[in-house]
PDB file of C-alpha atoms in Angstrom:
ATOM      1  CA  UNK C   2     -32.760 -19.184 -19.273  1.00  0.00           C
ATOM      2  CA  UNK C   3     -32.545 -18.895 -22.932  1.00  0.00           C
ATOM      3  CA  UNK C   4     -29.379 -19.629 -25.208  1.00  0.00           C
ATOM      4  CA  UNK C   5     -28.953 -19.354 -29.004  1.00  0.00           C
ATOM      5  CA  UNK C   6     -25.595 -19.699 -30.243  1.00  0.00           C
ATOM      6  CA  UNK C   7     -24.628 -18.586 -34.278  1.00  0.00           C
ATOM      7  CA  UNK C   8     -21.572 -18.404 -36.277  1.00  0.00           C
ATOM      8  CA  UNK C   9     -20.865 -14.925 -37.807  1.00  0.00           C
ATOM      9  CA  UNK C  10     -18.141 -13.319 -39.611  1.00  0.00           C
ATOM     10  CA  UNK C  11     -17.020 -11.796 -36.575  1.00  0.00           C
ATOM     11  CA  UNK C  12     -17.211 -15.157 -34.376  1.00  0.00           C
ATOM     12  CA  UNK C  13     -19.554 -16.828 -31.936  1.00  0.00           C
ATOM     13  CA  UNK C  14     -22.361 -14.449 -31.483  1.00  0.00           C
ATOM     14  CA  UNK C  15     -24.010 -15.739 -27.848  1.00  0.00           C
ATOM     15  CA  UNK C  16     -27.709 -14.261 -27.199  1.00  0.00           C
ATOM     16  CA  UNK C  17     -28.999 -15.138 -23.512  1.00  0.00           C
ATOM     17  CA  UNK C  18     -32.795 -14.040 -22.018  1.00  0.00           C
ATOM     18  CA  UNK C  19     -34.239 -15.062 -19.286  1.00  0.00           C
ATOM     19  CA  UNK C  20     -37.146 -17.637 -19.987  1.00  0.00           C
ATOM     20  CA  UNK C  21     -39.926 -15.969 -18.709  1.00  0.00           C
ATOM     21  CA  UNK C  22     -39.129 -12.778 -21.066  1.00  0.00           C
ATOM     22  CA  UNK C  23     -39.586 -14.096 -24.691  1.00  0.00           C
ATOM     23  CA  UNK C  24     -41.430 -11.730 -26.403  1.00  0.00           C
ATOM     24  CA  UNK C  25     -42.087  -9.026 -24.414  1.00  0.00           C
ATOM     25  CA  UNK C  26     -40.668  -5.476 -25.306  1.00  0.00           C
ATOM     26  CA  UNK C  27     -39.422  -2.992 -22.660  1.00  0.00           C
ATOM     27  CA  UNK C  28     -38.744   0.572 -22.911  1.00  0.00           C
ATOM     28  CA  UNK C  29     -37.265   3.704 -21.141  1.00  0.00           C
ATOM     29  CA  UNK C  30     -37.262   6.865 -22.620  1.00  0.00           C
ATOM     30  CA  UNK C  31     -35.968   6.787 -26.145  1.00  0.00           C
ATOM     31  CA  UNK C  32     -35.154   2.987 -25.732  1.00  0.00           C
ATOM     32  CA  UNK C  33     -36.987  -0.053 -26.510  1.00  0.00           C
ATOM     33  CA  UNK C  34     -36.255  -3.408 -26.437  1.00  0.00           C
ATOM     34  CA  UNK C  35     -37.971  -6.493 -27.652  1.00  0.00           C
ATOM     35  CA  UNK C  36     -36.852  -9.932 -26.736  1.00  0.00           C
ATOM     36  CA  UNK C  37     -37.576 -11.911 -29.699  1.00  0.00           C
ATOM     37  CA  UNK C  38     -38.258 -15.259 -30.072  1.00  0.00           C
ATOM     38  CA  UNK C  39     -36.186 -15.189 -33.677  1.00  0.00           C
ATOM     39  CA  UNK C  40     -32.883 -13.921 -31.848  1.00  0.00           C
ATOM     40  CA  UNK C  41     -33.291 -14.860 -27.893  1.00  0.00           C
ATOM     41  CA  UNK C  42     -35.592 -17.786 -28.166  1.00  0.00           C
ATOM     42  CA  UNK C  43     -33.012 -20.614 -28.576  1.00  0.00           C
ATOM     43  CA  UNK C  44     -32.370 -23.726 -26.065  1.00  0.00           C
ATOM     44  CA  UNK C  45     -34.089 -23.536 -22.203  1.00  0.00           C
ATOM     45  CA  UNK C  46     -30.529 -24.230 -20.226  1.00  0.00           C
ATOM     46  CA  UNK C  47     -29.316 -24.270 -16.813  1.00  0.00           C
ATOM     47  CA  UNK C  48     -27.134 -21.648 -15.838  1.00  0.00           C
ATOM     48  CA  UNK C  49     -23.724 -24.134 -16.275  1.00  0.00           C
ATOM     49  CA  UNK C  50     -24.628 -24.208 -20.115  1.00  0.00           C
ATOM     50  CA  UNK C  51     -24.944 -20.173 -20.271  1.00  0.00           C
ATOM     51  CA  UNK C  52     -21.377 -19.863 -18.069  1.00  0.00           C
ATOM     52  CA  UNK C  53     -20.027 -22.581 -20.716  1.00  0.00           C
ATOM     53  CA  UNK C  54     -21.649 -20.494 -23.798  1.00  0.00           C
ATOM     54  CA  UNK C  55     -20.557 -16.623 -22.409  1.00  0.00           C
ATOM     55  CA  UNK C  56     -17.079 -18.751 -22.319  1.00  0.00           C
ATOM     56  CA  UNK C  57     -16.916 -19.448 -25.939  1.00  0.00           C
ATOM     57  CA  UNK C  58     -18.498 -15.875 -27.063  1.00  0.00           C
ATOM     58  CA  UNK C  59     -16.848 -13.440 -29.043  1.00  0.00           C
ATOM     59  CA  UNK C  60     -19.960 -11.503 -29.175  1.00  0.00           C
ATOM     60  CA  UNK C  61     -22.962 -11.665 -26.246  1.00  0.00           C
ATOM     61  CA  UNK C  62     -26.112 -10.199 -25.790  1.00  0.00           C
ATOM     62  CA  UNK C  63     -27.671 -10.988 -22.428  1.00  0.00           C
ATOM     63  CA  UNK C  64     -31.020  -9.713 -21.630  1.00  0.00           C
ATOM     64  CA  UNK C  65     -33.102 -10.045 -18.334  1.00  0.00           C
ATOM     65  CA  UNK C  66     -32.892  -9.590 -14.368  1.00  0.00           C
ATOM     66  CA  UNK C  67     -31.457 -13.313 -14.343  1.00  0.00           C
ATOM     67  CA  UNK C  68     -28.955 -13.518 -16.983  1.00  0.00           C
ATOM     68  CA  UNK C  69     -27.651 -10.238 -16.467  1.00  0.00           C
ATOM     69  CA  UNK C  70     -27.155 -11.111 -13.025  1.00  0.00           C
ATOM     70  CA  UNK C  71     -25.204 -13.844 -13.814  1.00  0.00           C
ATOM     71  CA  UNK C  72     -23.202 -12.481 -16.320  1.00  0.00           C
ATOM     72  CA  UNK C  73     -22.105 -10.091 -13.502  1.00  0.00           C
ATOM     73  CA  UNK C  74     -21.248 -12.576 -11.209  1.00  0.00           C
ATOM     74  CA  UNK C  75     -19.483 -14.398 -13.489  1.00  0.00           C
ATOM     75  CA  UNK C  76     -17.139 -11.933 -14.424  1.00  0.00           C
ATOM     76  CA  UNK C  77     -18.497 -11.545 -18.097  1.00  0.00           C
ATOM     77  CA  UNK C  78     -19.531  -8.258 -17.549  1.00  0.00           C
ATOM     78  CA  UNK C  79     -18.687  -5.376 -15.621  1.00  0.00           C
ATOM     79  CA  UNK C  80     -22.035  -3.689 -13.274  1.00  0.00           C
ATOM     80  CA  UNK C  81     -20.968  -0.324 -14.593  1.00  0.00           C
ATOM     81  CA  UNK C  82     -21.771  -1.140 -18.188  1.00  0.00           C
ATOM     82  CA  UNK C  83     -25.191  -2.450 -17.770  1.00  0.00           C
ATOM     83  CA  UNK C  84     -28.634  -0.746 -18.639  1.00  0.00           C
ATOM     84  CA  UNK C  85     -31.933  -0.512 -17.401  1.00  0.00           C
ATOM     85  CA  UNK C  86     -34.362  -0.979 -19.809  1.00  0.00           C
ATOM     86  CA  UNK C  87     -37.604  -0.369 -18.236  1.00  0.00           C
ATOM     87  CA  UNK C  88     -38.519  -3.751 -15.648  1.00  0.00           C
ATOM     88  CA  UNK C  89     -35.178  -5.555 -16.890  1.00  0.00           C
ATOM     89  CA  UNK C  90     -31.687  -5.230 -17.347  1.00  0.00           C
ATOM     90  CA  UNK C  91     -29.591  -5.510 -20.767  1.00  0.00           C
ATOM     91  CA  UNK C  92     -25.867  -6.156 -21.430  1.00  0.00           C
ATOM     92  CA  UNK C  93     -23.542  -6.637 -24.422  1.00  0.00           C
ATOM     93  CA  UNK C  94     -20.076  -8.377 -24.018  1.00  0.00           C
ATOM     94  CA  UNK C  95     -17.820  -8.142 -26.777  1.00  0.00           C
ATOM     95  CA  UNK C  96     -14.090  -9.589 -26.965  1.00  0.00           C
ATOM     96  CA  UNK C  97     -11.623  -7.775 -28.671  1.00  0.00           C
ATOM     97  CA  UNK C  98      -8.048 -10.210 -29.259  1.00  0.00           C
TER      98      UNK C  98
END
């Protein structure tokens, strides 16, 4: 997988993708979503460094079958608030204090 980490105004903005989706673009019906190298295409990690970075997030975007999946298991995000887009799965996490 795929980790890129920034600083914001709003706090640690996390994006995760799994590898093997960089740059493709998925859609279903009005929605389309492109996995860009310029905003997914940070550090190839193991899945400890993504549980460590979703940690630390105040804001996450996780993108792919993968990630998703282990967002999920990981108890970063709730099954009931993901969407199918197209051939892979997208989630946001956001963590209001």
């Amino acid at each position: 997988m795929r980790v890129t980490e920034r600083q914001t105004p709003e706090g640690l903005l996390v994006a995760v993708c799994d590898s093997d989706i960089l740059g493709e673009t998925f859609e279903a019906e009005e929605l389309s979503l492109t996995v860009t190298d310029e905003f997914y295409g940070g550090d190839e990690v193991d899945e400890e460094t993504v549980i460590e970075s979703l940690a630390r997030a105040d804001v996450a975007n996780i993108v792919g079958t993968r990630a998703v999946s282990l967002a999920i298991e990981e108890g970063f995000i709730d099954e009931a608030n993901v969407l199918d887009v197209g051939e892979t799965r997208h989630a946001q996490l956001l963590r209001l204090y």
